[in-house]
mmCIF file of C-alpha atoms and ligand atoms in Angstrom:
data_model
loop_
_atom_site.group_PDB
_atom_site.id
_atom_site.type_symbol
_atom_site.label_atom_id
_atom_site.label_comp_id
_atom_site.label_asym_id
_atom_site.label_seq_id
_atom_site.Cartn_x
_atom_site.Cartn_y
_atom_site.Cartn_z
ATOM 1 C CA MET A 16 20.015 2.722 -15.137
ATOM 2 C CA GLU A 17 18.888 0.907 -18.352
ATOM 3 C CA ILE A 18 15.591 -0.668 -18.089
ATOM 4 C CA THR A 19 15.552 -1.919 -21.596
ATOM 5 C CA LYS A 20 17.416 -0.501 -24.645
ATOM 6 C CA ASP A 21 15.324 2.294 -24.800
ATOM 7 C CA ILE A 22 13.813 2.937 -21.595
ATOM 8 C CA LYS A 23 15.749 4.271 -18.627
ATOM 9 C CA TYR A 24 15.225 5.157 -14.979
ATOM 10 C CA ILE A 25 15.545 8.754 -14.059
ATOM 11 C CA GLY A 26 14.077 8.580 -10.395
ATOM 12 C CA VAL A 27 15.265 9.476 -7.128
ATOM 13 C CA ASN A 28 16.068 8.501 -3.731
ATOM 14 C CA ASP A 29 14.331 10.444 -0.604
ATOM 15 C CA HIS A 30 16.286 9.642 2.641
ATOM 16 C CA LYS A 31 15.280 13.007 4.410
ATOM 17 C CA ILE A 32 11.212 12.303 4.583
ATOM 18 C CA ASP A 33 10.218 11.645 8.277
ATOM 19 C CA LEU A 34 6.807 10.406 7.369
ATOM 20 C CA PHE A 35 5.495 9.200 3.863
ATOM 21 C CA GLU A 36 2.115 10.915 3.265
ATOM 22 C CA GLY A 37 2.168 12.413 6.394
ATOM 23 C CA GLN A 38 1.794 9.430 8.346
ATOM 24 C CA TYR A 39 3.749 6.294 7.318
ATOM 25 C CA ILE A 40 7.192 6.049 8.885
ATOM 26 C CA VAL A 41 9.890 4.985 6.050
ATOM 27 C CA PRO A 42 13.003 3.899 7.850
ATOM 28 C CA ASN A 43 14.616 3.090 4.642
ATOM 29 C CA GLY A 44 13.544 6.096 2.872
ATOM 30 C CA MET A 45 11.239 6.348 -0.506
ATOM 31 C CA ALA A 46 11.906 6.201 -3.929
ATOM 32 C CA TYR A 47 10.146 8.491 -6.618
ATOM 33 C CA ASN A 48 10.275 6.687 -9.804
ATOM 34 C CA SER A 49 10.276 8.211 -13.033
ATOM 35 C CA TYR A 50 11.414 6.750 -16.500
ATOM 36 C CA VAL A 51 12.198 7.986 -19.954
ATOM 37 C CA ILE A 52 11.598 6.158 -23.253
ATOM 38 C CA LEU A 53 13.858 7.239 -26.197
ATOM 39 C CA ASP A 54 12.593 6.592 -29.384
ATOM 40 C CA ASP A 55 11.687 9.126 -32.571
ATOM 41 C CA LYS A 56 9.648 10.819 -29.944
ATOM 42 C CA VAL A 57 10.823 10.944 -26.401
ATOM 43 C CA ALA A 58 8.461 10.232 -23.383
ATOM 44 C CA VAL A 59 8.959 11.021 -19.838
ATOM 45 C CA MET A 60 6.878 8.714 -17.490
ATOM 46 C CA ASP A 61 5.974 11.078 -14.750
ATOM 47 C CA SER A 62 7.960 13.532 -12.417
ATOM 48 C CA VAL A 63 8.967 13.403 -8.878
ATOM 49 C CA ASP A 64 8.585 15.188 -5.440
ATOM 50 C CA ALA A 65 9.142 18.791 -5.518
ATOM 51 C CA ASN A 66 12.165 18.455 -3.247
ATOM 52 C CA PHE A 67 13.982 16.761 -5.753
ATOM 53 C CA THR A 68 12.976 18.603 -9.117
ATOM 54 C CA ASP A 69 16.651 19.625 -9.873
ATOM 55 C CA GLN A 70 18.268 16.196 -9.447
ATOM 56 C CA TRP A 71 15.354 14.576 -11.506
ATOM 57 C CA LEU A 72 15.814 17.123 -14.223
ATOM 58 C CA SER A 73 19.381 16.647 -14.042
ATOM 59 C CA ASN A 74 18.996 12.584 -14.358
ATOM 60 C CA LEU A 75 16.542 13.446 -17.299
ATOM 61 C CA ALA A 76 19.073 15.581 -19.084
ATOM 62 C CA ALA A 77 21.501 13.041 -18.756
ATOM 63 C CA ALA A 78 19.429 10.432 -20.391
ATOM 64 C CA LEU A 79 18.514 12.565 -22.938
ATOM 65 C CA ASP A 80 22.081 13.198 -24.083
ATOM 66 C CA GLY A 81 21.031 16.585 -26.002
ATOM 67 C CA ARG A 82 17.662 15.677 -27.108
ATOM 68 C CA LYS A 83 14.396 17.059 -26.137
ATOM 69 C CA PRO A 84 11.398 15.451 -24.625
ATOM 70 C CA ASP A 85 8.117 15.311 -26.749
ATOM 71 C CA TYR A 86 5.754 14.201 -23.937
ATOM 72 C CA LEU A 87 5.369 14.196 -20.257
ATOM 73 C CA VAL A 88 2.982 11.171 -19.321
ATOM 74 C CA VAL A 89 1.334 12.032 -16.156
ATOM 75 C CA GLN A 90 -0.171 8.751 -14.890
ATOM 76 C CA HIS A 91 -0.691 10.160 -11.191
ATOM 77 C CA MET A 92 -1.348 13.465 -9.846
ATOM 78 C CA GLU A 93 -0.501 12.857 -6.213
ATOM 79 C CA PRO A 94 2.589 15.067 -5.268
ATOM 80 C CA ASP A 95 4.986 12.837 -4.539
ATOM 81 C CA HIS A 96 4.859 12.225 -8.449
ATOM 82 C CA SER A 97 3.372 15.563 -9.711
ATOM 83 C CA GLY A 98 5.529 17.964 -7.791
ATOM 84 C CA SER A 99 7.967 18.536 -10.606
ATOM 85 C CA ILE A 100 5.624 18.987 -13.523
ATOM 86 C CA VAL A 101 5.417 22.788 -13.515
ATOM 87 C CA THR A 102 9.463 23.347 -13.426
ATOM 88 C CA PHE A 103 9.378 20.622 -16.318
ATOM 89 C CA THR A 104 6.940 22.411 -18.720
ATOM 90 C CA GLU A 105 8.906 25.685 -18.123
ATOM 91 C CA VAL A 106 12.167 23.966 -19.056
ATOM 92 C CA TYR A 107 10.800 22.066 -22.078
ATOM 93 C CA PRO A 108 8.133 24.427 -23.249
ATOM 94 C CA ASP A 109 7.327 22.365 -26.315
ATOM 95 C CA ALA A 110 6.767 19.116 -24.627
ATOM 96 C CA VAL A 111 3.060 18.146 -24.575
ATOM 97 C CA VAL A 112 1.376 16.912 -21.325
ATOM 98 C CA VAL A 113 -0.538 13.721 -21.612
ATOM 99 C CA SER A 114 -2.894 12.719 -19.122
ATOM 100 C CA SER A 115 -6.383 11.658 -18.182
ATOM 101 C CA VAL A 116 -9.187 14.235 -18.060
ATOM 102 C CA LYS A 117 -9.403 14.106 -14.270
ATOM 103 C CA ALA A 118 -5.681 14.567 -13.826
ATOM 104 C CA PHE A 119 -5.799 17.756 -15.975
ATOM 105 C CA ALA A 120 -8.901 19.251 -13.611
ATOM 106 C CA MET A 121 -6.562 18.460 -10.790
ATOM 107 C CA MET A 122 -3.700 20.293 -12.413
ATOM 108 C CA GLY A 123 -5.880 23.142 -12.573
ATOM 109 C CA GLN A 124 -6.479 22.819 -8.770
ATOM 110 C CA PHE A 125 -2.709 22.182 -7.793
ATOM 111 C CA PHE A 126 -0.930 24.483 -10.247
ATOM 112 C CA GLY A 127 -3.789 26.940 -11.151
ATOM 113 C CA THR A 128 -3.073 26.006 -15.052
ATOM 114 C CA ASP A 129 -4.057 22.596 -16.754
ATOM 115 C CA PHE A 130 -1.951 23.303 -19.564
ATOM 116 C CA ALA A 131 -4.342 24.047 -22.225
ATOM 117 C CA GLY A 132 -2.784 24.313 -25.700
ATOM 118 C CA ARG A 133 -0.312 21.598 -24.929
ATOM 119 C CA GLN A 134 -2.231 18.809 -23.517
ATOM 120 C CA LEU A 135 -3.189 15.448 -24.791
ATOM 121 C CA VAL A 136 -6.222 13.813 -23.099
ATOM 122 C CA VAL A 137 -5.986 9.820 -23.343
ATOM 123 C CA LYS A 138 -8.999 7.365 -22.371
ATOM 124 C CA GLU A 139 -8.902 3.927 -21.898
ATOM 125 C CA GLY A 140 -7.126 1.872 -24.721
ATOM 126 C CA ALA A 141 -5.909 5.207 -26.556
ATOM 127 C CA LYS A 142 -2.503 4.650 -28.056
ATOM 128 C CA LEU A 143 0.278 6.937 -28.638
ATOM 129 C CA GLU A 144 2.838 6.182 -31.255
ATOM 130 C CA LEU A 145 6.478 7.089 -30.315
ATOM 131 C CA GLY A 146 8.173 5.367 -33.325
ATOM 132 C CA THR A 147 8.924 2.015 -32.648
ATOM 133 C CA HIS A 148 7.274 1.914 -29.377
ATOM 134 C CA THR A 149 3.441 2.165 -28.865
ATOM 135 C CA LEU A 150 1.955 3.442 -25.366
ATOM 136 C CA GLN A 151 -1.429 1.976 -24.474
ATOM 137 C CA PHE A 152 -3.077 3.837 -21.730
ATOM 138 C CA ILE A 153 -5.328 1.912 -19.336
ATOM 139 C CA GLY A 154 -7.687 3.586 -16.639
ATOM 140 C CA ALA A 155 -6.752 2.814 -13.261
ATOM 141 C CA PRO A 156 -9.273 4.723 -11.155
ATOM 142 C CA MET A 157 -8.784 4.524 -7.596
ATOM 143 C CA VAL A 158 -5.242 2.851 -7.396
ATOM 144 C CA HIS A 159 -5.448 4.769 -5.681
ATOM 145 C CA TRP A 160 -6.694 8.142 -6.796
ATOM 146 C CA PRO A 161 -9.654 8.677 -9.328
ATOM 147 C CA GLU A 162 -7.393 10.094 -12.060
ATOM 148 C CA VAL A 163 -4.896 7.471 -12.325
ATOM 149 C CA ILE A 164 -3.760 5.702 -15.559
ATOM 150 C CA MET A 165 -1.362 3.161 -16.279
ATOM 151 C CA THR A 166 0.582 2.524 -19.486
ATOM 152 C CA TYR A 167 1.405 -0.527 -21.182
ATOM 153 C CA ASP A 168 4.813 -0.312 -24.033
ATOM 154 C CA SER A 169 3.626 -3.196 -26.127
ATOM 155 C CA THR A 170 7.306 -3.011 -27.769
ATOM 156 C CA ASP A 171 9.149 -3.990 -25.021
ATOM 157 C CA LYS A 172 6.096 -5.535 -23.045
ATOM 158 C CA VAL A 173 6.509 -2.838 -20.246
ATOM 159 C CA LEU A 174 3.710 -1.947 -17.935
ATOM 160 C CA PHE A 175 4.239 1.259 -16.012
ATOM 161 C CA SER A 176 1.967 0.499 -13.321
ATOM 162 C CA ALA A 177 1.552 3.825 -11.156
ATOM 163 C CA ASP A 178 1.225 3.291 -7.746
ATOM 164 C CA GLY A 179 0.678 -0.292 -8.031
ATOM 165 C CA PHE A 180 3.421 -2.722 -7.243
ATOM 166 C CA GLY A 181 4.921 -0.152 -5.278
ATOM 167 C CA LYS A 182 6.549 -0.359 -1.798
ATOM 168 C CA PHE A 183 8.339 1.887 1.123
ATOM 169 C CA GLY A 184 12.026 2.116 1.026
ATOM 170 C CA ALA A 185 14.599 3.906 -1.454
ATOM 171 C CA LEU A 186 16.368 1.875 -4.098
ATOM 172 C CA ASP A 187 19.665 1.966 -2.666
ATOM 173 C CA VAL A 188 18.694 0.088 0.304
ATOM 174 C CA GLU A 189 18.315 -3.894 0.164
ATOM 175 C CA GLU A 190 15.440 -5.296 1.603
ATOM 176 C CA ASP A 191 12.785 -7.566 1.420
ATOM 177 C CA TRP A 192 10.179 -6.891 -1.329
ATOM 178 C CA ALA A 193 7.050 -8.108 -0.090
ATOM 179 C CA CYS A 194 7.142 -7.003 3.701
ATOM 180 C CA GLU A 195 7.413 -3.329 2.855
ATOM 181 C CA ALA A 196 5.024 -3.597 -0.420
ATOM 182 C CA ARG A 197 2.418 -5.260 1.932
ATOM 183 C CA ARG A 198 2.737 -2.537 4.396
ATOM 184 C CA TYR A 199 2.504 0.297 1.417
ATOM 185 C CA TYR A 200 -0.420 -1.783 -0.060
ATOM 186 C CA PHE A 201 -2.773 -2.042 2.992
ATOM 187 C CA GLY A 202 -2.065 1.285 4.117
ATOM 188 C CA ILE A 203 -2.182 3.254 1.130
ATOM 189 C CA VAL A 204 -4.392 1.194 -1.516
ATOM 190 C CA GLY A 205 -5.937 -1.293 0.922
ATOM 191 C CA LYS A 206 -9.636 0.078 0.812
ATOM 192 C CA TYR A 207 -9.569 -0.177 -3.025
ATOM 193 C CA GLY A 208 -9.627 -3.958 -3.518
ATOM 194 C CA GLY A 209 -12.171 -3.685 -5.982
ATOM 195 C CA PRO A 210 -10.437 -1.365 -8.326
ATOM 196 C CA VAL A 211 -7.198 -3.330 -8.019
ATOM 197 C CA GLN A 212 -9.068 -6.587 -9.245
ATOM 198 C CA THR A 213 -10.330 -4.687 -12.219
ATOM 199 C CA VAL A 214 -6.757 -3.495 -13.098
ATOM 200 C CA LEU A 215 -5.531 -6.917 -12.756
ATOM 201 C CA LYS A 216 -7.890 -8.329 -15.056
ATOM 202 C CA LYS A 217 -6.846 -5.946 -17.749
ATOM 203 C CA ALA A 218 -3.108 -6.859 -16.997
ATOM 204 C CA ALA A 219 -3.796 -10.466 -17.483
ATOM 205 C CA LYS A 220 -4.750 -9.835 -21.330
ATOM 206 C CA LEU A 221 -1.116 -8.145 -21.829
ATOM 207 C CA ASP A 222 2.072 -10.088 -22.318
ATOM 208 C CA ILE A 223 4.201 -8.289 -19.538
ATOM 209 C CA GLN A 224 7.843 -8.771 -18.806
ATOM 210 C CA THR A 225 8.536 -6.103 -16.874
ATOM 211 C CA ILE A 226 6.467 -3.944 -14.237
ATOM 212 C CA CYS A 227 8.005 -0.313 -13.751
ATOM 213 C CA PRO A 228 6.180 1.122 -10.740
ATOM 214 C CA LEU A 229 6.266 4.523 -9.241
ATOM 215 C CA HIS A 230 7.922 3.284 -6.034
ATOM 216 C CA GLY A 231 10.410 0.668 -5.119
ATOM 217 C CA PRO A 232 12.274 -1.415 -7.510
ATOM 218 C CA VAL A 233 11.396 -2.504 -11.318
ATOM 219 C CA LEU A 234 10.130 -6.024 -11.390
ATOM 220 C CA SER A 235 11.389 -8.245 -14.120
ATOM 221 C CA GLU A 236 11.810 -11.558 -12.662
ATOM 222 C CA ASP A 237 9.022 -14.126 -11.486
ATOM 223 C CA LEU A 238 6.279 -11.757 -11.830
ATOM 224 C CA GLY A 239 3.552 -14.176 -11.184
ATOM 225 C CA TYR A 240 4.862 -13.928 -7.605
ATOM 226 C CA TYR A 241 3.907 -10.337 -7.361
ATOM 227 C CA LEU A 242 0.860 -10.763 -9.442
ATOM 228 C CA ASN A 243 -0.450 -13.463 -7.120
ATOM 229 C CA LEU A 244 0.124 -11.475 -4.060
ATOM 230 C CA TYR A 245 -1.658 -8.659 -5.321
ATOM 231 C CA ASN A 246 -4.591 -11.016 -6.391
ATOM 232 C CA THR A 247 -4.630 -12.255 -2.859
ATOM 233 C CA TRP A 248 -4.307 -8.902 -1.347
ATOM 234 C CA SER A 249 -6.754 -7.013 -3.310
ATOM 235 C CA SER A 250 -9.475 -10.035 -3.107
ATOM 236 C CA TYR A 251 -9.163 -9.793 0.766
ATOM 237 C CA GLN A 252 -8.138 -13.400 1.307
ATOM 238 C CA PRO A 253 -5.800 -14.238 3.833
ATOM 239 C CA GLU A 254 -2.159 -14.621 2.492
ATOM 240 C CA SER A 255 -0.277 -16.733 5.331
ATOM 241 C CA GLU A 256 -1.701 -19.462 7.643
ATOM 242 C CA GLY A 257 -1.380 -17.884 11.174
ATOM 243 C CA ILE A 258 -2.929 -15.778 14.077
ATOM 244 C CA PHE A 259 -2.232 -12.251 14.660
ATOM 245 C CA ILE A 260 -2.782 -11.181 18.301
ATOM 246 C CA ALA A 261 -3.128 -7.161 18.569
ATOM 247 C CA TYR A 262 -3.277 -5.972 22.272
ATOM 248 C CA THR A 263 -3.005 -2.731 24.348
ATOM 249 C CA SER A 264 -2.145 -3.112 28.006
ATOM 250 C CA VAL A 265 -2.192 -0.462 30.821
ATOM 251 C CA TYR A 266 -0.710 -2.344 33.540
ATOM 252 C CA GLY A 267 0.670 -5.528 32.074
ATOM 253 C CA ASN A 268 -2.239 -7.708 32.729
ATOM 254 C CA THR A 269 -3.793 -7.950 29.480
ATOM 255 C CA LYS A 270 -0.374 -8.120 27.997
ATOM 256 C CA LYS A 271 0.145 -11.272 30.123
ATOM 257 C CA ALA A 272 -2.960 -12.795 28.691
ATOM 258 C CA ALA A 273 -2.048 -12.007 25.147
ATOM 259 C CA GLU A 274 1.193 -13.701 25.596
ATOM 260 C CA LEU A 275 0.016 -16.733 27.384
ATOM 261 C CA LEU A 276 -2.584 -17.527 24.416
ATOM 262 C CA ALA A 277 0.338 -16.686 21.932
ATOM 263 C CA LYS A 278 2.030 -19.763 23.810
ATOM 264 C CA LYS A 279 -0.914 -21.839 23.960
ATOM 265 C CA LEU A 280 -1.660 -21.321 20.436
ATOM 266 C CA THR A 281 1.950 -22.129 19.402
ATOM 267 C CA GLU A 282 1.653 -25.330 21.491
ATOM 268 C CA LYS A 283 -1.428 -26.490 20.191
ATOM 269 C CA GLY A 284 0.106 -26.552 16.571
ATOM 270 C CA CYS A 285 -0.737 -22.992 15.283
ATOM 271 C CA PRO A 286 2.051 -22.509 12.461
ATOM 272 C CA LYS A 287 2.763 -18.907 13.189
ATOM 273 C CA VAL A 288 1.664 -16.499 15.810
ATOM 274 C CA SER A 289 2.433 -12.832 15.518
ATOM 275 C CA ILE A 290 1.748 -10.572 18.378
ATOM 276 C CA ALA A 291 2.059 -6.694 18.894
ATOM 277 C CA ASP A 292 1.425 -4.129 21.400
ATOM 278 C CA LEU A 293 -0.574 -1.405 19.592
ATOM 279 C CA ALA A 294 0.649 1.585 21.730
ATOM 280 C CA ARG A 295 4.270 0.774 20.610
ATOM 281 C CA GLU A 296 4.130 -1.163 17.262
ATOM 282 C CA ASP A 297 3.951 1.088 13.887
ATOM 283 C CA MET A 298 -0.118 1.229 13.603
ATOM 284 C CA ALA A 299 0.540 0.328 9.381
ATOM 285 C CA GLU A 300 2.617 -2.796 10.400
ATOM 286 C CA ALA A 301 0.046 -3.909 12.623
ATOM 287 C CA VAL A 302 -2.484 -3.378 9.808
ATOM 288 C CA GLU A 303 -0.544 -5.328 7.537
ATOM 289 C CA ASP A 304 -0.312 -8.451 10.032
ATOM 290 C CA ALA A 305 -4.062 -7.946 10.453
ATOM 291 C CA PHE A 306 -4.560 -8.454 6.614
ATOM 292 C CA ARG A 307 -1.799 -11.104 6.194
ATOM 293 C CA TYR A 308 -3.369 -13.910 8.536
ATOM 294 C CA GLY A 309 -6.934 -15.345 8.754
ATOM 295 C CA THR A 310 -7.607 -15.132 12.365
ATOM 296 C CA LEU A 311 -6.967 -11.994 14.522
ATOM 297 C CA VAL A 312 -7.243 -11.734 18.398
ATOM 298 C CA LEU A 313 -8.048 -8.369 19.818
ATOM 299 C CA ALA A 314 -7.299 -7.828 23.675
ATOM 300 C CA THR A 315 -8.061 -4.625 25.203
ATOM 301 C CA THR A 316 -9.451 -2.817 28.355
ATOM 302 C CA THR A 317 -12.328 -0.838 29.446
ATOM 303 C CA TYR A 318 -11.247 2.767 29.023
ATOM 304 C CA ASN A 319 -13.291 5.867 29.785
ATOM 305 C CA GLY A 320 -16.296 3.888 29.117
ATOM 306 C CA ASP A 321 -15.207 2.918 25.848
ATOM 307 C CA ILE A 322 -11.646 0.797 25.049
ATOM 308 C CA PHE A 323 -8.184 2.131 25.282
ATOM 309 C CA PRO A 324 -7.702 4.510 22.287
ATOM 310 C CA PHE A 325 -4.952 2.548 20.182
ATOM 311 C CA MET A 326 -7.249 -0.215 19.704
ATOM 312 C CA ARG A 327 -9.993 2.062 18.848
ATOM 313 C CA THR A 328 -7.806 3.422 16.481
ATOM 314 C CA PHE A 329 -6.879 -0.050 15.083
ATOM 315 C CA ILE A 330 -10.113 -1.478 14.586
ATOM 316 C CA GLU A 331 -11.428 1.854 12.994
ATOM 317 C CA THR A 332 -8.277 1.757 10.551
ATOM 318 C CA LEU A 333 -9.137 -1.728 9.647
ATOM 319 C CA SER A 334 -12.455 -1.083 8.762
ATOM 320 C CA GLU A 335 -11.814 2.137 7.005
ATOM 321 C CA HIS A 336 -9.160 -0.284 4.795
ATOM 322 C CA GLY A 337 -11.972 -2.534 4.015
ATOM 323 C CA TYR A 338 -11.034 -5.333 6.372
ATOM 324 C CA GLN A 339 -13.127 -8.326 5.775
ATOM 325 C CA ASN A 340 -13.288 -12.391 5.432
ATOM 326 C CA ARG A 341 -11.559 -13.075 8.926
ATOM 327 C CA ARG A 342 -12.489 -14.467 12.058
ATOM 328 C CA ILE A 343 -11.811 -12.375 14.986
ATOM 329 C CA ALA A 344 -11.375 -13.301 18.658
ATOM 330 C CA LEU A 345 -11.828 -11.003 21.623
ATOM 331 C CA ILE A 346 -10.228 -10.580 24.961
ATOM 332 C CA GLU A 347 -11.432 -8.010 27.071
ATOM 333 C CA ASN A 348 -10.209 -6.514 30.716
ATOM 334 C CA GLY A 349 -11.931 -4.371 33.108
ATOM 335 C CA SER A 350 -11.558 -3.880 36.838
ATOM 336 C CA TRP A 351 -15.093 -2.486 37.476
ATOM 337 C CA ALA A 352 -16.848 -2.346 33.989
ATOM 338 C CA LEU A 353 -16.413 -5.297 31.478
ATOM 339 C CA THR A 354 -17.294 -3.362 28.509
ATOM 340 C CA ALA A 355 -14.692 -3.708 25.936
ATOM 341 C CA ALA A 356 -16.000 -6.761 23.932
ATOM 342 C CA LYS A 357 -19.007 -5.160 23.440
ATOM 343 C CA VAL A 358 -17.533 -1.842 22.210
ATOM 344 C CA MET A 359 -15.182 -3.999 19.731
ATOM 345 C CA ARG A 360 -18.153 -6.076 18.315
ATOM 346 C CA GLY A 361 -19.832 -2.718 17.609
ATOM 347 C CA LEU A 362 -16.763 -1.463 16.055
ATOM 348 C CA LEU A 363 -16.595 -4.353 13.761
ATOM 349 C CA GLU A 364 -20.065 -4.277 12.356
ATOM 350 C CA SER A 365 -18.889 -2.144 9.602
ATOM 351 C CA CYS A 366 -16.451 -4.969 8.603
ATOM 352 C CA LYS A 367 -18.011 -7.338 5.972
ATOM 353 C CA ASN A 368 -18.014 -11.124 6.819
ATOM 354 C CA VAL A 369 -16.259 -11.155 9.864
ATOM 355 C CA THR A 370 -16.841 -14.195 12.220
ATOM 356 C CA ILE A 371 -16.459 -13.653 15.945
ATOM 357 C CA ALA A 372 -14.919 -16.551 17.901
ATOM 358 C CA GLU A 373 -17.784 -18.289 20.436
ATOM 359 C CA ASN A 374 -15.212 -18.233 23.263
ATOM 360 C CA VAL A 375 -14.595 -14.316 24.586
ATOM 361 C CA VAL A 376 -12.078 -14.174 27.434
ATOM 362 C CA HIS A 377 -12.962 -11.977 30.305
ATOM 363 C CA ILE A 378 -10.308 -10.713 32.638
ATOM 364 C CA LYS A 379 -11.497 -8.911 35.821
ATOM 365 C CA SER A 380 -8.194 -6.990 36.556
ATOM 366 C CA ALA A 381 -5.775 -9.848 36.433
ATOM 367 C CA LEU A 382 -5.944 -13.507 35.050
ATOM 368 C CA ASN A 383 -7.616 -15.886 37.383
ATOM 369 C CA GLU A 384 -8.726 -19.556 37.493
ATOM 370 C CA ALA A 385 -12.000 -18.703 35.434
ATOM 371 C CA SER A 386 -10.234 -16.485 32.790
ATOM 372 C CA LEU A 387 -7.474 -18.973 32.577
ATOM 373 C CA SER A 388 -9.936 -21.807 31.691
ATOM 374 C CA GLU A 389 -11.546 -19.014 28.894
ATOM 375 C CA LEU A 390 -8.382 -18.509 27.412
ATOM 376 C CA GLU A 391 -7.712 -22.325 27.169
ATOM 377 C CA ALA A 392 -10.992 -22.745 25.555
ATOM 378 C CA LEU A 393 -10.310 -20.063 23.097
ATOM 379 C CA ALA A 394 -6.978 -21.545 22.289
ATOM 380 C CA ASP A 395 -8.817 -24.771 21.463
ATOM 381 C CA GLU A 396 -11.405 -23.192 19.359
ATOM 382 C CA LEU A 397 -8.829 -21.223 17.320
ATOM 383 C CA THR A 398 -6.814 -24.035 16.606
ATOM 384 C CA LYS A 399 -9.488 -26.770 16.016
HETATM 385 FE FE1 FEO B 18 2.907 7.396 -4.799
HETATM 386 FE FE2 FEO B 18 -0.517 7.723 -4.554
HETATM 387 O O1 FEO B 18 1.576 8.436 -4.645
#
């Protein structure tokens, strides 16, 4: 696949993977992208997962058409991209490995060698001349590992963005970009909003016509759309108007309250209400929805003197991922000890700039007149 006259796509699609990074379901597989820039000198941009080394080398050989690569640029050392580096260096013993000092340290850790004698260490702003193309390296630490660099080709105005602007899903499956890019972003990069903001500021100074990420499609149209979404996500601002209700329910009574609240919110004019049972919904999808909207309702039960485990995991995951700047409402259920709201408040203390709604719904086993009136008051407060 041709990206520009001189830049070819040589990545692979993975439909065998069950869990990306050992935890994320990827029903449409995963793409490990790699590119080659053919100029007077030839640069290969990143490798792929070790399960696809042969296919990647074959894609590379076809693009090279008898030439030999001069450089392998390693932007990120996570094994989905670094898994074929060692084989590459054996097949092409004259190629120089180009990367950050931190990445070379990681190569020592992962491979037992840092390719001394054939390494080119690049720092922020360093340039590599290939002929007509000049590559400029941009530090992108914590997007989402500390060694990450991005690369700008000023000739074709291409930004090689490492994991940035990536998404779940292989490239031979048609699907909406934002949904799986958002789930990917908040799951994998979400904690590092500050570093993403820093990179976006650097990118704003460049004339970018194409973004070549390490996952997901190459982006070449309406780049403002993608850049704006990344700005919203990394600054922890809500993306869409609406309310997300996340609940757990043991016998259905908390579920009934959550669903009734959803109905009332819609009736009272809330433009979008999303609802999820945390025991059955993909946790990464629920995390994505919590970040998408400005208001989150949490409904759960007392359980073993704490809260239902899926709710604890959900709140802890949000907190780990830097959840902030949101309004949160609480619904608690307990047959003999109503303590869930107190536990949730405690867990939420680690989230910055979170406002708890004044009205808390207290359910003793099942909805009754008192809890129904609290539910009504909460719906009023959230749609005011
Ligand atoms: Fe796609 Fe952070 O690896």
